[in-house]
mmCIF file of C-alpha atoms in Angstrom:
data_model
loop_
_atom_site.group_PDB
_atom_site.id
_atom_site.type_symbol
_atom_site.label_atom_id
_atom_site.label_comp_id
_atom_site.label_asym_id
_atom_site.label_seq_id
_atom_site.Cartn_x
_atom_site.Cartn_y
_atom_site.Cartn_z
ATOM 1 C CA MET A 1 0.000 0.000 0.000
ATOM 2 C CA TRP A 2 1.183 3.499 -0.841
ATOM 3 C CA SER A 3 0.437 5.890 2.022
ATOM 4 C CA VAL A 4 1.549 9.503 2.343
ATOM 5 C CA VAL A 5 1.445 11.675 5.457
ATOM 6 C CA LEU A 6 3.769 14.652 5.219
ATOM 7 C CA VAL A 7 4.872 16.715 8.196
ATOM 8 C CA ALA A 8 6.853 19.300 6.290
ATOM 9 C CA CYS A 9 6.823 20.655 2.768
ATOM 10 C CA ALA A 10 8.033 23.364 0.477
ATOM 11 C CA TRP A 11 5.382 25.807 -0.747
ATOM 12 C CA VAL A 12 5.889 27.417 -4.123
ATOM 13 C CA PHE A 13 4.004 29.311 -6.769
ATOM 14 C CA ALA A 14 5.720 27.780 -9.814
ATOM 15 C CA ALA A 15 5.048 24.705 -11.886
ATOM 16 C CA CYS A 16 6.069 22.945 -15.068
ATOM 17 C CA GLY A 17 5.417 21.488 -18.702
ATOM 18 C CA ALA A 18 9.178 22.024 -23.314
ATOM 19 C CA GLN A 19 10.521 20.065 -26.075
ATOM 20 C CA GLN A 20 9.707 16.461 -26.159
ATOM 21 C CA SER A 21 10.628 15.610 -22.568
ATOM 22 C CA GLU A 22 12.036 18.816 -21.095
ATOM 23 C CA PRO A 23 9.888 20.642 -18.524
ATOM 24 C CA VAL A 24 9.091 24.357 -18.609
ATOM 25 C CA GLU A 25 7.470 26.554 -15.993
ATOM 26 C CA ASP A 26 3.671 26.758 -15.650
ATOM 27 C CA PRO A 27 2.214 24.363 -18.249
ATOM 28 C CA VAL A 28 -0.143 25.985 -20.737
ATOM 29 C CA LEU A 29 -3.658 24.610 -20.271
ATOM 30 C CA GLU A 30 -6.353 23.541 -22.734
ATOM 31 C CA ASP A 31 -9.424 25.504 -23.794
ATOM 32 C CA LEU A 32 -12.143 23.902 -21.637
ATOM 33 C CA GLY A 33 -14.859 24.641 -24.186
ATOM 34 C CA ALA A 34 -13.023 22.735 -26.917
ATOM 35 C CA LEU A 35 -12.065 19.921 -24.580
ATOM 36 C CA MET A 36 -15.680 19.274 -23.554
ATOM 37 C CA ASP A 37 -17.353 20.021 -26.900
ATOM 38 C CA GLY A 38 -19.830 17.290 -27.798
ATOM 39 C CA VAL A 39 -19.088 15.163 -24.737
ATOM 40 C CA PRO A 40 -22.162 13.062 -23.878
ATOM 41 C CA ASP A 41 -23.750 13.186 -20.460
ATOM 42 C CA LYS A 42 -22.464 10.504 -18.128
ATOM 43 C CA ALA A 43 -26.026 9.287 -17.557
ATOM 44 C CA ASP A 44 -26.321 8.484 -21.275
ATOM 45 C CA LEU A 45 -23.310 6.149 -21.265
ATOM 46 C CA ALA A 46 -23.734 2.537 -20.198
ATOM 47 C CA GLU A 47 -21.433 1.160 -17.529
ATOM 48 C CA GLU A 48 -18.690 -1.117 -18.837
ATOM 49 C CA LYS A 49 -18.989 -4.679 -17.518
ATOM 50 C CA THR A 50 -16.393 -7.346 -16.809
ATOM 51 C CA ASP A 51 -16.236 -10.902 -15.503
ATOM 52 C CA ILE A 52 -12.745 -10.170 -14.208
ATOM 53 C CA VAL A 53 -12.395 -8.933 -10.648
ATOM 54 C CA PRO A 54 -10.196 -5.823 -11.013
ATOM 55 C CA PRO A 55 -7.065 -6.120 -8.873
ATOM 56 C CA ALA A 56 -6.280 -3.536 -6.204
ATOM 57 C CA ARG A 57 -3.301 -2.378 -8.273
ATOM 58 C CA PHE A 58 -2.943 -2.406 -12.041
ATOM 59 C CA ASP A 59 -0.684 -0.698 -14.544
ATOM 60 C CA LEU A 60 0.193 -0.661 -18.235
ATOM 61 C CA VAL A 61 3.394 1.373 -17.938
ATOM 62 C CA ARG A 62 5.435 -1.286 -19.735
ATOM 63 C CA TYR A 63 3.312 -0.683 -22.846
ATOM 64 C CA GLN A 64 3.938 3.077 -23.039
ATOM 65 C CA SER A 65 6.153 5.245 -25.209
ATOM 66 C CA PRO A 66 8.415 7.800 -23.455
ATOM 67 C CA VAL A 67 6.827 10.767 -21.692
ATOM 68 C CA ARG A 68 6.719 13.794 -24.024
ATOM 69 C CA SER A 69 6.287 17.518 -23.376
ATOM 70 C CA GLN A 70 3.729 19.823 -24.969
ATOM 71 C CA GLY A 71 6.006 22.778 -24.223
ATOM 72 C CA ARG A 72 4.391 26.218 -24.300
ATOM 73 C CA ARG A 73 1.340 25.215 -26.331
ATOM 74 C CA GLY A 74 -2.140 24.369 -25.038
ATOM 75 C CA VAL A 75 -2.380 21.042 -26.856
ATOM 76 C CA CYS A 76 -2.602 18.484 -24.057
ATOM 77 C CA SER A 77 -5.463 16.597 -25.726
ATOM 78 C CA ILE A 78 -3.316 16.153 -28.842
ATOM 79 C CA PHE A 79 -0.536 14.695 -26.706
ATOM 80 C CA GLY A 80 -2.958 12.503 -24.784
ATOM 81 C CA THR A 81 -4.325 11.028 -28.006
ATOM 82 C CA VAL A 82 -0.876 10.462 -29.502
ATOM 83 C CA ALA A 83 0.170 8.790 -26.237
ATOM 84 C CA LEU A 84 -2.869 6.511 -26.572
ATOM 85 C CA MET A 85 -2.011 5.810 -30.216
ATOM 86 C CA GLU A 86 1.604 4.914 -29.454
ATOM 87 C CA HIS A 87 0.434 2.691 -26.587
ATOM 88 C CA LEU A 88 -1.975 0.826 -28.884
ATOM 89 C CA TYR A 89 0.678 0.352 -31.573
ATOM 90 C CA ILE A 90 3.052 -1.062 -28.957
ATOM 91 C CA LEU A 91 0.337 -3.526 -27.934
ATOM 92 C CA GLU A 92 -0.392 -4.414 -31.578
ATOM 93 C CA GLY A 93 3.304 -5.066 -32.201
ATOM 94 C CA THR A 94 3.968 -3.695 -35.695
ATOM 95 C CA LEU A 95 6.090 -0.823 -34.389
ATOM 96 C CA THR A 96 8.359 -1.514 -31.424
ATOM 97 C CA ASP A 97 9.154 2.151 -30.803
ATOM 98 C CA PRO A 98 6.313 4.238 -32.276
ATOM 99 C CA ASP A 99 6.732 8.023 -32.311
ATOM 100 C CA PHE A 100 3.921 9.838 -34.090
ATOM 101 C CA SER A 101 3.706 13.526 -34.964
ATOM 102 C CA GLU A 102 1.675 15.659 -32.568
ATOM 103 C CA GLN A 103 2.350 18.575 -34.892
ATOM 104 C CA TYR A 104 0.672 16.777 -37.788
ATOM 105 C CA LEU A 105 -2.316 15.743 -35.675
ATOM 106 C CA GLN A 106 -2.888 19.343 -34.567
ATOM 107 C CA TRP A 107 -2.910 20.392 -38.226
ATOM 108 C CA ALA A 108 -5.133 17.484 -39.316
ATOM 109 C CA VAL A 109 -7.759 18.236 -36.664
ATOM 110 C CA LYS A 110 -8.014 21.892 -37.646
ATOM 111 C CA VAL A 111 -7.492 21.734 -41.411
ATOM 112 C CA LEU A 112 -8.657 18.286 -42.556
ATOM 113 C CA VAL A 113 -11.438 17.802 -39.991
ATOM 114 C CA GLY A 114 -12.158 21.526 -39.569
ATOM 115 C CA ALA A 115 -12.540 21.432 -35.789
ATOM 116 C CA PHE A 116 -11.713 24.458 -33.615
ATOM 117 C CA PRO A 117 -9.857 26.438 -36.316
ATOM 118 C CA ASP A 118 -9.844 29.566 -34.152
ATOM 119 C CA SER A 119 -8.067 28.141 -31.093
ATOM 120 C CA SER A 120 -5.284 25.763 -30.116
ATOM 121 C CA GLY A 121 -7.764 23.456 -28.378
ATOM 122 C CA SER A 122 -9.233 20.113 -29.369
ATOM 123 C CA ASN A 123 -10.510 16.924 -27.759
ATOM 124 C CA ALA A 124 -10.163 13.161 -28.011
ATOM 125 C CA TYR A 125 -13.207 12.740 -30.276
ATOM 126 C CA TYR A 126 -11.887 15.043 -33.019
ATOM 127 C CA ASN A 127 -8.311 13.839 -32.564
ATOM 128 C CA LEU A 128 -9.336 10.225 -33.134
ATOM 129 C CA LYS A 129 -11.619 11.274 -35.994
ATOM 130 C CA ALA A 130 -8.594 12.825 -37.732
ATOM 131 C CA ILE A 131 -6.459 9.746 -37.086
ATOM 132 C CA SER A 132 -9.184 7.337 -38.205
ATOM 133 C CA GLU A 133 -10.162 9.190 -41.388
ATOM 134 C CA HIS A 134 -6.862 10.722 -42.483
ATOM 135 C CA GLY A 135 -4.048 9.151 -40.469
ATOM 136 C CA ILE A 136 -0.976 10.918 -39.141
ATOM 137 C CA VAL A 137 2.715 10.738 -39.968
ATOM 138 C CA GLU A 138 5.668 9.856 -37.793
ATOM 139 C CA GLU A 139 7.476 12.462 -35.715
ATOM 140 C CA SER A 140 10.545 12.442 -37.986
ATOM 141 C CA VAL A 141 8.414 13.711 -40.892
ATOM 142 C CA TRP A 142 7.125 16.777 -39.028
ATOM 143 C CA PRO A 143 8.830 17.281 -35.647
ATOM 144 C CA TYR A 144 6.937 19.059 -32.890
ATOM 145 C CA ASP A 145 7.548 22.758 -32.249
ATOM 146 C CA PRO A 146 7.093 23.419 -28.503
ATOM 147 C CA TYR A 147 6.415 27.139 -28.962
ATOM 148 C CA PRO A 148 3.315 28.732 -30.514
ATOM 149 C CA TRP A 149 3.770 30.928 -33.549
ATOM 150 C CA ARG A 150 4.030 34.644 -32.832
ATOM 151 C CA SER A 151 4.243 37.684 -35.087
ATOM 152 C CA SER A 152 7.961 36.988 -35.539
ATOM 153 C CA ASP A 153 6.981 33.702 -37.226
ATOM 154 C CA ASP A 154 4.060 35.158 -39.193
ATOM 155 C CA PRO A 155 2.791 38.772 -39.022
ATOM 156 C CA ALA A 156 -0.797 37.479 -38.823
ATOM 157 C CA CYS A 157 -0.037 35.573 -35.607
ATOM 158 C CA ASP A 158 -0.292 38.572 -33.294
ATOM 159 C CA GLY A 159 -2.355 36.916 -30.560
ATOM 160 C CA SER A 160 -5.572 38.719 -31.475
ATOM 161 C CA ASP A 161 -8.966 37.160 -32.144
ATOM 162 C CA GLY A 162 -9.465 36.026 -35.707
ATOM 163 C CA GLN A 163 -5.965 34.722 -36.334
ATOM 164 C CA PRO A 164 -5.727 32.338 -39.303
ATOM 165 C CA VAL A 165 -5.648 28.634 -38.536
ATOM 166 C CA ARG A 166 -1.942 28.421 -39.418
ATOM 167 C CA CYS A 167 -1.209 30.353 -36.223
ATOM 168 C CA TYR A 168 -2.601 27.422 -34.207
ATOM 169 C CA THR A 169 -0.971 24.700 -36.320
ATOM 170 C CA ASN A 170 2.422 26.408 -36.701
ATOM 171 C CA GLY A 171 2.044 26.383 -40.450
ATOM 172 C CA ASP A 172 1.468 23.545 -42.895
ATOM 173 C CA PRO A 173 3.156 20.141 -43.140
ATOM 174 C CA PRO A 174 6.450 19.900 -45.029
ATOM 175 C CA PRO A 175 6.199 18.625 -48.633
ATOM 176 C CA GLU A 176 7.506 15.179 -47.671
ATOM 177 C CA ALA A 177 4.423 14.607 -45.506
ATOM 178 C CA ASP A 178 2.285 14.137 -48.636
ATOM 179 C CA GLY A 179 3.990 10.876 -49.556
ATOM 180 C CA ALA A 180 4.744 9.687 -46.036
ATOM 181 C CA THR A 181 2.991 6.697 -44.510
ATOM 182 C CA LYS A 182 -0.205 7.676 -42.681
ATOM 183 C CA TRP A 183 -0.906 5.642 -39.552
ATOM 184 C CA HIS A 184 -4.470 5.093 -38.363
ATOM 185 C CA LEU A 185 -6.554 4.001 -35.371
ATOM 186 C CA PRO A 186 -10.233 3.151 -34.930
ATOM 187 C CA GLN A 187 -12.241 6.238 -33.994
ATOM 188 C CA GLY A 188 -13.287 4.580 -30.753
ATOM 189 C CA ARG A 189 -16.037 5.649 -28.385
ATOM 190 C CA TYR A 190 -16.802 7.472 -25.183
ATOM 191 C CA ILE A 191 -17.049 5.293 -22.102
ATOM 192 C CA ASN A 192 -18.731 6.026 -18.798
ATOM 193 C CA PRO A 193 -16.129 7.779 -16.594
ATOM 194 C CA SER A 194 -17.158 6.025 -13.377
ATOM 195 C CA VAL A 195 -14.328 4.288 -11.551
ATOM 196 C CA SER A 196 -15.836 0.837 -12.015
ATOM 197 C CA SER A 197 -16.504 1.436 -15.718
ATOM 198 C CA ILE A 198 -12.977 2.630 -16.497
ATOM 199 C CA LYS A 199 -11.483 -0.289 -14.574
ATOM 200 C CA ALA A 200 -13.743 -2.754 -16.381
ATOM 201 C CA PHE A 201 -12.678 -1.429 -19.779
ATOM 202 C CA MET A 202 -9.002 -1.495 -18.881
ATOM 203 C CA VAL A 203 -8.973 -5.057 -17.520
ATOM 204 C CA ASN A 204 -11.113 -6.341 -20.411
ATOM 205 C CA LYS A 205 -8.973 -4.754 -23.133
ATOM 206 C CA ASN A 206 -5.627 -4.284 -21.368
ATOM 207 C CA GLN A 207 -5.651 -0.768 -22.853
ATOM 208 C CA GLY A 208 -5.383 2.770 -21.538
ATOM 209 C CA VAL A 209 -8.142 5.386 -21.609
ATOM 210 C CA GLN A 210 -7.826 9.085 -22.463
ATOM 211 C CA VAL A 211 -9.618 11.419 -20.056
ATOM 212 C CA GLY A 212 -10.096 15.170 -20.160
ATOM 213 C CA GLY A 213 -12.012 17.762 -18.224
ATOM 214 C CA LYS A 214 -11.990 20.600 -15.733
ATOM 215 C CA PHE A 215 -8.681 21.803 -14.326
ATOM 216 C CA PHE A 216 -8.354 22.799 -10.668
ATOM 217 C CA TYR A 217 -5.171 24.759 -10.101
ATOM 218 C CA GLN A 218 -4.413 23.945 -6.473
ATOM 219 C CA ALA A 219 -5.341 20.275 -6.910
ATOM 220 C CA TRP A 220 -2.701 20.063 -9.658
ATOM 221 C CA ASN A 221 -0.247 22.291 -7.748
ATOM 222 C CA HIS A 222 -0.050 24.514 -10.811
ATOM 223 C CA GLY A 223 1.677 27.890 -10.693
ATOM 224 C CA GLY A 224 -1.505 29.606 -11.848
ATOM 225 C CA SER A 225 -3.189 28.826 -8.535
ATOM 226 C CA HIS A 226 -4.097 31.787 -6.335
ATOM 227 C CA LEU A 227 -3.934 29.379 -3.390
ATOM 228 C CA PRO A 228 -0.791 27.850 -1.866
ATOM 229 C CA ILE A 229 0.510 24.790 -3.694
ATOM 230 C CA ASN A 230 2.532 21.813 -2.541
ATOM 231 C CA ARG A 231 5.824 21.261 -4.311
ATOM 232 C CA SER A 232 6.251 17.794 -2.807
ATOM 233 C CA TYR A 233 2.901 16.664 -4.188
ATOM 234 C CA TRP A 234 3.880 18.138 -7.574
ATOM 235 C CA ARG A 235 7.061 16.044 -7.681
ATOM 236 C CA LYS A 236 5.141 12.919 -6.725
ATOM 237 C CA GLY A 237 2.449 13.675 -9.298
ATOM 238 C CA TYR A 238 -0.451 13.733 -6.839
ATOM 239 C CA VAL A 239 -3.715 15.312 -8.007
ATOM 240 C CA LEU A 240 -6.312 15.411 -5.231
ATOM 241 C CA TYR A 241 -10.026 16.079 -5.416
ATOM 242 C CA PRO A 242 -10.361 19.898 -5.262
ATOM 243 C CA ASN A 243 -11.444 21.519 -2.011
ATOM 244 C CA ASP A 244 -14.184 24.175 -2.033
ATOM 245 C CA ASP A 245 -11.720 27.078 -2.120
ATOM 246 C CA ASP A 246 -9.954 25.558 -5.116
ATOM 247 C CA LYS A 247 -13.251 25.043 -6.933
ATOM 248 C CA LYS A 248 -14.136 28.701 -6.435
ATOM 249 C CA ASP A 249 -10.693 30.018 -7.386
ATOM 250 C CA SER A 250 -10.415 27.823 -10.485
ATOM 251 C CA SER A 251 -13.911 28.732 -11.701
ATOM 252 C CA GLU A 252 -12.722 32.321 -12.165
ATOM 253 C CA ARG A 253 -10.444 31.274 -15.054
ATOM 254 C CA PRO A 254 -11.774 27.993 -16.482
ATOM 255 C CA ALA A 255 -9.293 25.669 -18.140
ATOM 256 C CA GLY A 256 -8.959 22.003 -18.957
ATOM 257 C CA HIS A 257 -6.407 19.232 -19.151
ATOM 258 C CA SER A 258 -6.246 15.794 -20.768
ATOM 259 C CA VAL A 259 -4.104 12.773 -19.899
ATOM 260 C CA LEU A 260 -3.853 9.040 -20.571
ATOM 261 C CA LEU A 261 -4.954 6.726 -17.754
ATOM 262 C CA VAL A 262 -2.690 3.673 -17.588
ATOM 263 C CA GLY A 263 -3.536 2.063 -14.253
ATOM 264 C CA TRP A 264 -4.752 2.538 -10.699
ATOM 265 C CA ASP A 265 -4.063 1.879 -7.031
ATOM 266 C CA ASP A 266 -7.003 1.317 -4.682
ATOM 267 C CA ASP A 267 -4.769 1.515 -1.617
ATOM 268 C CA LEU A 268 -2.799 4.674 -2.338
ATOM 269 C CA GLU A 269 -3.606 7.291 0.307
ATOM 270 C CA VAL A 270 -2.588 10.956 0.239
ATOM 271 C CA GLN A 271 -3.315 13.505 2.955
ATOM 272 C CA LYS A 272 -5.824 16.159 1.935
ATOM 273 C CA VAL A 273 -4.991 19.876 1.950
ATOM 274 C CA ASP A 274 -7.278 22.846 2.555
ATOM 275 C CA GLY A 275 -7.555 26.149 0.718
ATOM 276 C CA GLU A 276 -4.750 27.630 2.805
ATOM 277 C CA GLY A 277 -2.427 24.801 1.841
ATOM 278 C CA ASN A 278 -2.530 23.156 5.269
ATOM 279 C CA TYR A 279 -2.726 19.413 5.714
ATOM 280 C CA VAL A 280 -6.211 18.409 6.865
ATOM 281 C CA THR A 281 -6.668 16.593 10.177
ATOM 282 C CA ASP A 282 -9.747 15.488 12.105
ATOM 283 C CA GLU A 283 -10.781 16.641 15.584
ATOM 284 C CA GLU A 284 -8.344 14.185 17.184
ATOM 285 C CA GLY A 285 -5.462 15.430 15.053
ATOM 286 C CA ASN A 286 -5.404 12.390 12.775
ATOM 287 C CA PRO A 287 -4.596 12.998 9.113
ATOM 288 C CA VAL A 288 -7.589 13.015 6.756
ATOM 289 C CA MET A 289 -6.652 10.966 3.727
ATOM 290 C CA GLU A 290 -7.877 10.641 0.175
ATOM 291 C CA LYS A 291 -7.770 7.023 -0.977
ATOM 292 C CA GLY A 292 -7.856 5.519 -4.458
ATOM 293 C CA PHE A 293 -6.097 6.993 -7.503
ATOM 294 C CA PHE A 294 -5.742 6.390 -11.224
ATOM 295 C CA LEU A 295 -2.206 6.323 -12.631
ATOM 296 C CA PHE A 296 -1.756 8.595 -15.644
ATOM 297 C CA LYS A 297 0.821 9.517 -18.247
ATOM 298 C CA ASN A 298 1.134 13.304 -18.493
ATOM 299 C CA SER A 299 2.497 15.600 -21.233
ATOM 300 C CA TRP A 300 4.537 18.003 -19.102
ATOM 301 C CA GLY A 301 7.907 16.399 -19.721
ATOM 302 C CA THR A 302 10.246 14.800 -17.187
ATOM 303 C CA GLY A 303 12.355 16.152 -14.363
ATOM 304 C CA SER A 304 9.617 18.128 -12.631
ATOM 305 C CA PHE A 305 5.968 17.007 -12.436
ATOM 306 C CA GLY A 306 5.952 13.392 -11.259
ATOM 307 C CA SER A 307 9.749 13.271 -11.058
ATOM 308 C CA GLU A 308 9.480 11.283 -7.799
ATOM 309 C CA ASN A 309 6.666 8.996 -8.918
ATOM 310 C CA PRO A 310 7.847 5.393 -8.417
ATOM 311 C CA MET A 311 5.917 4.366 -11.545
ATOM 312 C CA GLY A 312 7.989 6.686 -13.723
ATOM 313 C CA ASP A 313 9.162 10.273 -14.132
ATOM 314 C CA GLY A 314 6.372 12.358 -15.662
ATOM 315 C CA TYR A 315 3.567 10.083 -14.471
ATOM 316 C CA GLY A 316 0.931 11.146 -11.969
ATOM 317 C CA TRP A 317 -1.813 9.900 -9.673
ATOM 318 C CA ILE A 318 -5.284 11.474 -9.949
ATOM 319 C CA SER A 319 -8.115 10.971 -7.480
ATOM 320 C CA TYR A 320 -10.832 8.521 -8.489
ATOM 321 C CA ARG A 321 -13.416 11.068 -7.406
ATOM 322 C CA TYR A 322 -11.861 13.809 -9.567
ATOM 323 C CA VAL A 323 -12.028 11.659 -12.705
ATOM 324 C CA GLU A 324 -15.536 10.393 -12.050
ATOM 325 C CA GLU A 325 -16.981 13.839 -11.338
ATOM 326 C CA PHE A 326 -15.108 16.203 -13.661
ATOM 327 C CA MET A 327 -13.776 14.262 -16.663
ATOM 328 C CA SER A 328 -14.920 12.487 -19.799
ATOM 329 C CA ALA A 329 -13.300 9.264 -21.004
ATOM 330 C CA ARG A 330 -12.648 8.004 -24.525
ATOM 331 C CA ALA A 331 -11.078 4.806 -25.776
ATOM 332 C CA SER A 332 -9.967 3.460 -29.148
ATOM 333 C CA ASP A 333 -8.678 -0.019 -30.035
ATOM 334 C CA LEU A 334 -5.759 -1.805 -31.645
ATOM 335 C CA PRO A 335 -4.890 -0.675 -35.177
ATOM 336 C CA GLU A 336 -5.476 -2.919 -38.171
ATOM 337 C CA VAL A 337 -2.123 -2.823 -39.947
ATOM 338 C CA GLU A 338 -1.966 -4.196 -43.486
#
């Protein structure tokens, strides 16, 4: 059992997220409107079922590609979907070390699919639609640029409303992308984001699930929080259920985030914190714990967020309750490679 009760900590107001695995300060977050666009109501999604009793601990880390970094761009859903795609290709076995182009997927979503052309945001549905219908190239064909285009890259990219779509895609693919192999996945489906449903899907298929939803700054120990954050929890990758103060503070500047769930731990316990950043105790002075977390692969690089996670640098643990209440979940399936 993993159990955490901390008696001392370092409080900071900085965080992280830069090129493929390097962290940068204060990760750029996703447009919540784009991230949740078209997401069905949880009540309309059937619960996944399984004849397998889910174990107390489960992980698919051995079937993951390296942790990447989205850098200074708000494209976490793109990275979450590419992480899912690489994971599924590893499971399928055709590519032993898949590395697909996030840059190309961002362009394909906005130009080929036509989704969210006036922002950097997207979501798993449109990402998988682009991959299913059009395919994406490998990273070597169009490497990722961790910085958004500015006016120095293109005079039209001045940060104002009404920028052309190329300002959100960092231009168009290089000529060699036309003839490059396009890799595909099934478009997949939304699944009910309840804890039991996600576990059932994962044990049935032995596959990860992409989730995305509301971002709570203190819960993530993000530098944009107006409340104290916990640097130790940041390094361990802990994301607790938000307290009431965090809900109120975060609602003033809505944002979203998307990650790939790759496991869970029913027995992991982490001490709760209040809006002032203090560890929560009961009337007898005993620590009040949050128990039960999903393991996730993040897109904020290595060496900072999750750097002390025993499951791997750049991985995190997110509260079951957080996922069930504030996130949507989407899955795909193994590719059919000819």
